[in-house]
Every structure is written in structure tokens, then in C-alpha cells.
Amino acid sequence: MEVLRDQNWLLTVGTFLPLVGVLVMLFIPKSDEQSHKSVALITALATLAIGIYTLTQFDFDQADKLQFFADAEWIKVISSNYTIGLDGMSLPLYILSMIVTVLVMIYSWNHIPSPGNPKAFLSLMLILQTGMAGTFIAQDLILFFVFFEVVLLPMYFMIGVWGGEQRQYASLKFFLYTMFGSALMLVAFIALFFKVRGALPDGVEPSFSIPMLAEYGGLLGRSAQIWIFAGMFVGFAVKVPMFPFHTWLPDAHTQAPTQGSVILAAILLKLGTYGFVRIAIPILPEGAREWAPWIGLLSVIGIIYGALGCLAQTDMKRLIAFSSVAHMGFVMLGISTLTPMGFNAALFGMVAHGLITGMLFFIAGSVKERYHTLEIARLGGMLKQLPKLGWILGFCAMASLGLPGLAGFWGEFPAILAAYSPAPGLSEEVFRVFMVIAALGTVFAAAYLLWLFQRTAFGEPKPEFSGGNGHGDHGHGDHGHGDHDDLHDVNTFEWIAWTPFLIAIVVFGVYPQLMFKIFDPAVSVALKAFGG
Amino acid sequence: MLASILAQVPWQAPSIDYHAIAPEIVLAAGIVLIILVDLFVGESKKWVTASLTGFVLLGALIPVLTLAVSDPDARSLFDGRYVIDEYALTLKALFLIAGYVVVLLSQNHVEEGDYYQGEYYTLLLTSLTGMVMMASSRDLVSIFVALEFLSIPAYMLAAWRKRDRKSNEAGVKYYLLGVFASAVMLYGMSLLYGVTGSTLLSEIGRQITVDGDFGGVHALAIVFVVVGFAFKVSAVPFHTWAPDTYEGAPTPVTAFLSVASKAAGFVALVTILYVGVPQAKDVWQPFLWVLAALTMTVGNLLALRQSNIVRMLAYSSISQGGFILMPLAVAGTGDAAGPALQAVVVYLLVYAAMNLGMFAVVIAAARTTRSGEISSFGGLFSYAPGLGVLMTIFLASLAGIPPLGGWIAKFAAFRAVLEAGNGWAYGIAVIGAVNSVIAFGYYGNVMREVWMKPAPNGETRAVATPTSLVAALTITGAATLLLGVLPGTVLRFGDLADLVGAFGR
């Protein structure tokens, strides 16, 4: 496997720099909140600067090769190394994780959720950033596993401490589900190592290196591949989350603070899908072929189930959470076709969903801050009261339902198209049925998103929020201010945090080639075993 | 008359390698020294004994280190009955350092509780001497002597708060069940001696082979010996003493029992299985398989129901013991012997760091909360963020979450099991995987109290943590983090070649 080793310190610095910020914050007293915010923001910005430098140094003509490749001894006894590298599949996600962290930091400047304590909140966010970036650069299964797990605890605390009323239940559920998945995933990784070790030709050193395993994983027998793939499948599917492992998601999203929801939607869910395209499918082609119809089936169930779930929700945040289940269904459908087009669609869908749903969660957070409720029935007339916020919501709803010209379209449409002709060896009939169901799903998506927009933004504002009298059942009557005093339109920090998202949604929607041309070479490498 | 009998037996003094037994000599001298010092210092100066104990332990560590770097690699005394190999040295170092941390934990506890300080440290040192001997013992008699050497002081330490009924209960329960276990084990050992005519483990290993006249009595002997150690390492169903003893004993003693004493039990078990009866694996593998599966599962399920943190940690330590047993249950299969030994040694090292750290945090936090109820730790993070974060680190490590030490221990155990690769191995691996998820239920519960609940008594400030506890927290916390991030540092230990005579080698 050919790799580029130039500037191989870049990824390590970019990944671990946030921890330096955490270390600095450790020595600043808790009460000095302003310093904490500054240090955290500066760290995130510095990390992003490294990321952008990485982007400029990335050789786009060789996006199929691992670049900035580094390989150092780590745990020799178990043949696991500190192997890192970046190719076209991981680069966009790696950079996206940095951008999202910066924007979330900006948003946090005056939105630290109750019960406060920016020191802990922002430190956890920085640790989270290290875990996310690390997962995308890891080229060794054990290293991947470690980074994959690093994100668990910070997210657990973020939901559990700064979340809504059901936060403790939601955080525990999130944790147990993910941990169950990763336990099986780890067992699958180790089993894979032993099986491949037995099948390796002479002279090849057994290790956990992903490129090496991708090269020789195909030597395994069919039944071994099927079993090992099953273990990995559960681990990744919980994280995505796929139906029927999705039940932690609505709770976690609904209860998490805005920043937590955004990171969860924008990056954490992608760790699961990324695991499929980077590890499970390239290493175990036979297993993948065997499981692909089932993955496709669960994906379309997820699409329809998520959409129906959305239609039944009365809470705006919960609705967006269910829409994630549906959108990730499209991503997984693309993956299950095992075709370059499907993979490209899935990768694009991952980034697009990160941008759009992340944005929707930001909006939900701001709505909650202004109206103190997310109950759709109590909202209304946002376009009259808060026109800017209302229009941004409309824009994101359009993007989310897959309007051509915005980013969401390029995740869904090619995925459906790819299901028309899946990889050789997969049943065309079955996938065409999936295609029809998924296409129906887009109609549902239009329905629930437009309905959401209509109910919250159109019409007259509800009386409890519109006048000086009538505070509703939970008004702050005791201190003499009506709720409508909080009803200010989009503020500066929100503009700074949101504008990059909005621009990106338009740019990638108008010119998707920008990303497809990065993905494509790496995708063909990943799908080598399928004749793609 | 004795003289005439002795005169008939040709006897010459064995040549003794004093360098090899220098750690034991330092410890023995230290015990005497502390008894003497205790006699002559006044009541207000009794704290001297604690510091002295610490110095003795660090002093004993010096010959361990010089032995580790010296030639030859392995030294054998008394015809192979007492062997100092890499395996023994690694575990001796573990016992000494763990003992040092326990002294740090005990200092304020014993001083403020107005307990008998001199006697306390004497007994602690005596017990540690037994453990250090255990690491080298390769003979049924020396193993038994070492075991009693380490157990009898521990019985007394468990009952140290003598006006507290719970502490008395702890001591009596521990004593009665411990003695019972010793009796069962001794019976098994006598059978082993009876069928092989030797107490030397390597000789027993040569005689007990599957193709020979292997019969019921051999199997019974092995099972009895394993049962004896199952009590010691509190494996289910021989665990019933542990929760009551752990809860009643002074907390530093509990830390000592759950880490050092348990490790000593595992050391002896590994020595006997690997050197003494490796060929009889068809007897002990299924037996240990059942023990491991039960221990992990029952320990976990009972831990879920506890409201007292020490009882919770008692059951958690039972369940962790199951994870240490897990690789042993397949140690004789295929190529698993090496990875299994490594897994056990690494698990013991990591477990010592994180569990001692956990107890250190509990002792430090209990200075403010004055209670052992898990609910009393509510809001710890808000008024004592340092302790809150440390507690999270140790809990997460116990739960096996990377990048903290516990994950590499669990990883090594799973790796050894999957190396065996047969149906039994996959079965226990799945049970282990499910259990490591269940375990988060109770570890996460404590984290939830610490981070997400308000302080029950409205505390806003924590009682200052004394220096010795800070030192203990620093050592264990640094070790837990380091072992997780750079596991290569400990994974070098516990190679099959380190244990002289293992599996007939």
C-alpha cells in the first residue's frame, strides 16, 4: 500500500492540540469564566488553523492514498501501532469535526447551559474534539477503538449534567447502548486479527493495521467473515444509529444541551457510518455482500420509521432527532449498495446531514431559549415575530428534505439512484424495492419538515408570546417581565456561528463536485474487492 | 536423643543466595524494627511507625530492582522450592508498591481513629512479607506457609476497629471462612503429595500427566486446591465473606484485602496451575470456566443493587476477579498459555492501580461526607472538582473505558481467550463482553451521583485532603492514566518465559 509520509506530524498535532487547551484550563480557577471561554475558543481556532493548513497541504490528485502517514510503535506485544493517515474519505469529516467544534465554541460564548461551569463544559468539548478527530485519522483497529471510546464519557457527562429534565435517563441509555456495541466490536476486532494472522502469506507481519487488513482480509473464509462482520455491524449500527438500535437517539438528542445535540448529530453519528466504509466493508467483502441486503432492509425501515416517528412528534427537538434516524437510513442505504455511487452518496450524506441537522439543532436551541418551550403546538408565527430565525428554519427545513440545489439533495438522490443497480452479486430486485420505499421516504420527509415549518413559522404568534398580557401557564409573572422580552431575533454570536453552516449548505448544494472529487478516488480503493 | 537422630541423617546446610532473598530480609528486619520503635516512642509520636513502614517497603524494593537488572535471570533456591524469576520479581514489586500506597491511605485513618498504630503497621508488613514470599514459592509447603503468613495478620487487621460490631463481624467471618478454605486446600495438597510423593511443584507437574494413571483422586486433589484459592480470591460461590468483611474492616484494610491479598491468591493459583498441574488441564479448565462465568455475572448483578460504596466496590472486585479468572479458564488450550499468563499479570497490575486509587478517593471524599452511602457523594464534582474528576477516572478505568488503564487489562484478557479460539473460549468471551457492559450500570451510577446530583447536605467546601492521601492519589492516578495510554510499559511483564517451569518448560 502506497502512502505519503510528508509532514506526518500534522495529524498528531491537529488531534491532540485540544488536550493542551484542557491542560491550560486545568490551572485556571473555575470562577474565571471569561478566561476559560477564551482559552477554549483559541484552542479550537488553533486546531482549525492546523486543519486548514492540512487541507492546503493535502494532495487532492492522490486522494486515494493515505497522506501525512505516520507509523510509530505503540503496543508492540499485541502488534498494535500508532498508525495514522488521511485520505479522501476521512479528510472532509476530519475538517468538519474541527469546524463544528469552533462554531459550537462561538455559540457557547453566551450560551453556557444551566448549571453553568464553563470550565468543565468546554474542557469536555475539547476532549470530545480529540476523540472525534482521532477516530477519523486512526489507521489501526485498536487505535480506532480507543478514540471511538474516548468520545463516550465526555458526551455522557454533557448530556447528563447540562441536559434537560430526563437527562440522567437519557445519558445512561446513550452510554449503555454504545458500550454494548463497542464490546462486541472489540471482540470482532480481536477475532479478525487472529483469523487473518492464520491466513497471512509468509513474510507479512500480522498487525491491526487497517490498510494491511483490507489487503488480506479477503483471504478469510466466508463464514468467518459473516460472523466477524456481524460483531462489527452491531458496534457501528448502534452508533449510526440504525433501526432497531436507534432508541437511544431521540432521548439523547432531546435531552442534550444544544451544543451536545449539534456535535452528536454533526459528528458522532458519523463515527458509525465511517466505521462501515473504512473498516467493516473493505476488510470483509464477503461478509459485507452477505449482510448488504439486511443492511439495506434495516435502512429503509429506518427511513420510513423515522419519518412516521417525525409525524407523531409534538416536540421540535425530538422531531429533528427522529429525522436523523431517517437521514442516516439514506446514508446506510447508499453504503449497502456496495457501489462507488452509493458510497459517494453516503459520504456526501454524512457531511450534509452534519451541516443541516447540526444547524436545525442550533435553531431548536435558540427557539427554546426564546420561547422556553419546544412544543410545536405552542409555537407559531415565527416569521412575524422573529423573521430571521424563521427564515433560517425554513431554509434548513428545505435543505433537510432534499431540495435540489442545497446540500441535502446530494446525499439522498444518488443513494436512491445507486439502489437501482447494486454491486454485482446483490439482488437487483430486492434493491429496487428498497429504492421505491426510500423514494417514498423523501415524500414523507417533505411532509414532516414542511408541516413543522408551517406550524411553527406561519400564522399569527400565539397569544401567550405575542402580548404583554397572558403569560401562559408558565409565565415569569413574578418578576414583571413577559416571555416576549426574550423574543429577540438572531444575535451576533448566532450569526457568527451559523453563517459558515448556511454558506456551506448552499455551496455544496450548487457545486457538489467539490466533495465528490475528494471522495471518489478513496472510495474506489475501499471498494476494490467489489470490482468497483 | 534428637542429637543422635540428627547425627544419622547426612545433612548439610543449603547454600543460600542472600541477594535473592534480600527483599524478604529487609522486610523481616523492618518488622522487628517497628516493634522496637513502637515500644520506645511516646503516644504522640506514634506516627513515626507509619513513616518507617513506608521506608521499609521502599527499602525492600531496592533489592527487587537490583535483582531485576542482575544476572542470572532466574535464581533458584532450596532445590527449586523458592524461585526468583521475572514473574516473581514483577509481582514482588507490585506487592511492595501496593503496600506502600496502603500505608499512605492508612496514615491519617489510623491516626485519627486512634487505633494501635505500631501493631497495625507490624501486621501490615507481616502480611506483605507473606505475599512477597508467595510470589517465589514453588512448593506446596512454602505456598501454604506464605498463605498463612499473609492471611493471619489480615484476619486481625479486618477486625481492627474492635469496638465496632461490624468490624468484629468482618474479622470473624474472614477468619472462619479463611481457615475453612485453608483446611480444604491443605487436604487437596496432602492428596497431591500422596499421589506424587513430592511437594515440589515441578516434580508434581512431571508426575501428573493425563496418559499416566490419572484417576479420581488426582482430580479431587486439584479441585480441592483450586477451591481453597477460590475462597482467597473470592470467586463465586466462595465469595460470601467478602462483602461483609470489606464493609466492616477499616477502609484502608479493605483496599489492602481487595488488591494485595487477592493478587496473592491469584499468584499462587497461577503458580500451581502452570507449574504444578498443567497436564491436568481437562480437570481445571472446565472448573475455572464455571467459576469465572459465575464470578463475573453474580458479582456484577449484586453490585448493581448496592447502596453503600464499599459494598459496591466489594462486589465489583469480585466481578473483576472473574475477569482475571477468565483467561485462566482457557490457559491450557492451544497457544493461550502465554497470553493468559500475561493477561493475569497485567490485569493484576492495572487492577491494583485503579482499585487502590478508587479506595483512596473514597477515603478522601468520606472525610467530607462522613458516610459510605453512594448517595452521600452527590455533587462531589461541584464542591471538590479534583476528587470528582479523579473518582471518574478510576471508575471509568474499572469499567474498562479507554484510554484509562482498565481497558488494556480487559483487552489482554479477551485477547488471551480468543487466542484459544474454541467454543468454550467464545462462550466465556461473550459472557465477559456482556458483563463489561452491565458493570457500567453501577460504576456509572456513582459517576451520576458525583456529577449530576446536588450535594445532599448542601456542602460547598470539601475537607482538605491530607498530604499522604494526595500522594496516594497522585501515584495511582498517574499509573492509571499511563497504563492506559502507553500500555506497552506493562505488557512486557508476564511473558510465559518469565515463569520458570511453566507448562513443563
Coordinates of C-alpha atoms in Angstrom, one line a residue, chain A residues 30 74-78 117 120 124 142 145-147 149-150 152-153 156-157 159-162 167-169 171-172 175-177 179-181 183-184 186-188 190-191 193-195 197 208, chain B residues 335 342 381-383 385 392 396 399-404 407-408 411 414-416 418-419 426 429 433-434 436-438 440-441 444-445 447-448 451-453 484-488 491-492 495:
Chain A
K30 CA -13.2 27.8 38.0
W74 CA 2.7 1.7 20.4
I75 CA 1.8 -1.6 22.0
K76 CA 4.3 -3.9 20.5
V77 CA 3.2 -7.0 22.4
I78 CA -0.2 -7.0 20.7
N117 CA -19.4 25.8 34.9
A120 CA -15.9 21.6 32.8
L124 CA -15.2 18.1 27.9
I142 CA -7.0 -0.7 18.3
F145 CA -11.3 1.6 19.1
V146 CA -9.6 3.8 21.7
F147 CA -10.5 7.0 20.0
E149 CA -14.4 5.2 23.1
V150 CA -12.8 8.5 24.1
L152 CA -18.2 8.3 25.1
L153 CA -17.5 9.8 28.6
Y156 CA -22.2 11.1 28.7
F157 CA -21.4 14.0 31.1
I159 CA -26.0 15.1 28.3
G160 CA -26.1 14.1 32.0
V161 CA -25.0 17.3 33.6
W162 CA -26.1 20.0 31.2
R167 CA -31.0 13.9 31.3
Q168 CA -29.9 11.1 33.6
Y169 CA -32.0 8.5 32.0
S171 CA -27.3 9.8 29.2
L172 CA -27.3 6.3 30.8
F175 CA -23.9 5.1 27.3
L176 CA -25.1 1.5 27.7
Y177 CA -26.2 1.2 24.1
M179 CA -20.9 0.4 25.2
F180 CA -22.7 -2.8 24.3
G181 CA -22.0 -2.1 20.7
A183 CA -17.8 -4.5 23.4
L184 CA -19.0 -6.7 20.6
L186 CA -13.8 -5.1 20.1
V187 CA -14.4 -8.9 20.3
A188 CA -14.9 -8.8 16.5
I190 CA -9.6 -9.3 18.0
A191 CA -11.2 -12.3 16.3
F193 CA -6.8 -10.3 13.9
F194 CA -6.4 -13.9 14.9
K195 CA -8.2 -15.2 11.8
R197 CA -3.0 -14.0 11.2
F208 CA -4.1 -4.4 13.5
Chain B
D335 CA -1.4 -21.3 22.3
Q342 CA 0.3 -12.1 30.5
F381 CA -17.8 17.4 41.5
S382 CA -19.4 20.7 42.3
Y383 CA -17.6 21.2 45.6
P385 CA -13.8 19.0 41.4
T392 CA -14.5 9.5 37.4
A396 CA -14.1 4.7 34.1
A399 CA -15.4 -0.1 33.7
G400 CA -12.7 -0.6 31.1
I401 CA -13.2 2.6 29.1
P402 CA -10.2 3.7 27.0
P403 CA -7.8 5.5 27.3
L404 CA -7.7 4.6 31.0
W407 CA -9.2 -1.2 29.1
I408 CA -5.8 -2.8 28.4
F411 CA -8.3 -6.3 26.3
F414 CA -10.2 -11.0 25.8
R415 CA -7.2 -11.5 23.6
A416 CA -6.0 -14.5 25.6
L418 CA -9.8 -15.5 21.7
E419 CA -6.3 -16.9 21.2
Y426 CA -16.0 -17.8 22.6
A429 CA -15.8 -14.1 25.8
A433 CA -18.4 -8.8 27.0
V434 CA -22.0 -8.7 28.3
S436 CA -18.4 -5.4 31.0
V437 CA -21.5 -3.6 29.8
I438 CA -23.5 -4.5 32.9
F440 CA -21.1 0.2 33.8
G441 CA -24.5 0.2 35.4
G444 CA -22.0 4.9 36.0
N445 CA -24.4 5.2 38.9
M447 CA -20.5 8.9 38.3
R448 CA -24.0 10.1 38.1
W451 CA -21.6 14.8 38.5
M452 CA -25.3 15.2 38.2
K453 CA -26.9 15.2 41.7
G484 CA -4.0 3.2 29.5
V485 CA -2.2 5.5 27.1
L486 CA 1.1 3.6 26.9
P487 CA 0.1 0.0 27.7
G488 CA 3.4 -1.2 26.3
L491 CA 2.6 -5.6 28.6
R492 CA 6.2 -6.6 28.7
D495 CA 5.7 -13.5 29.4

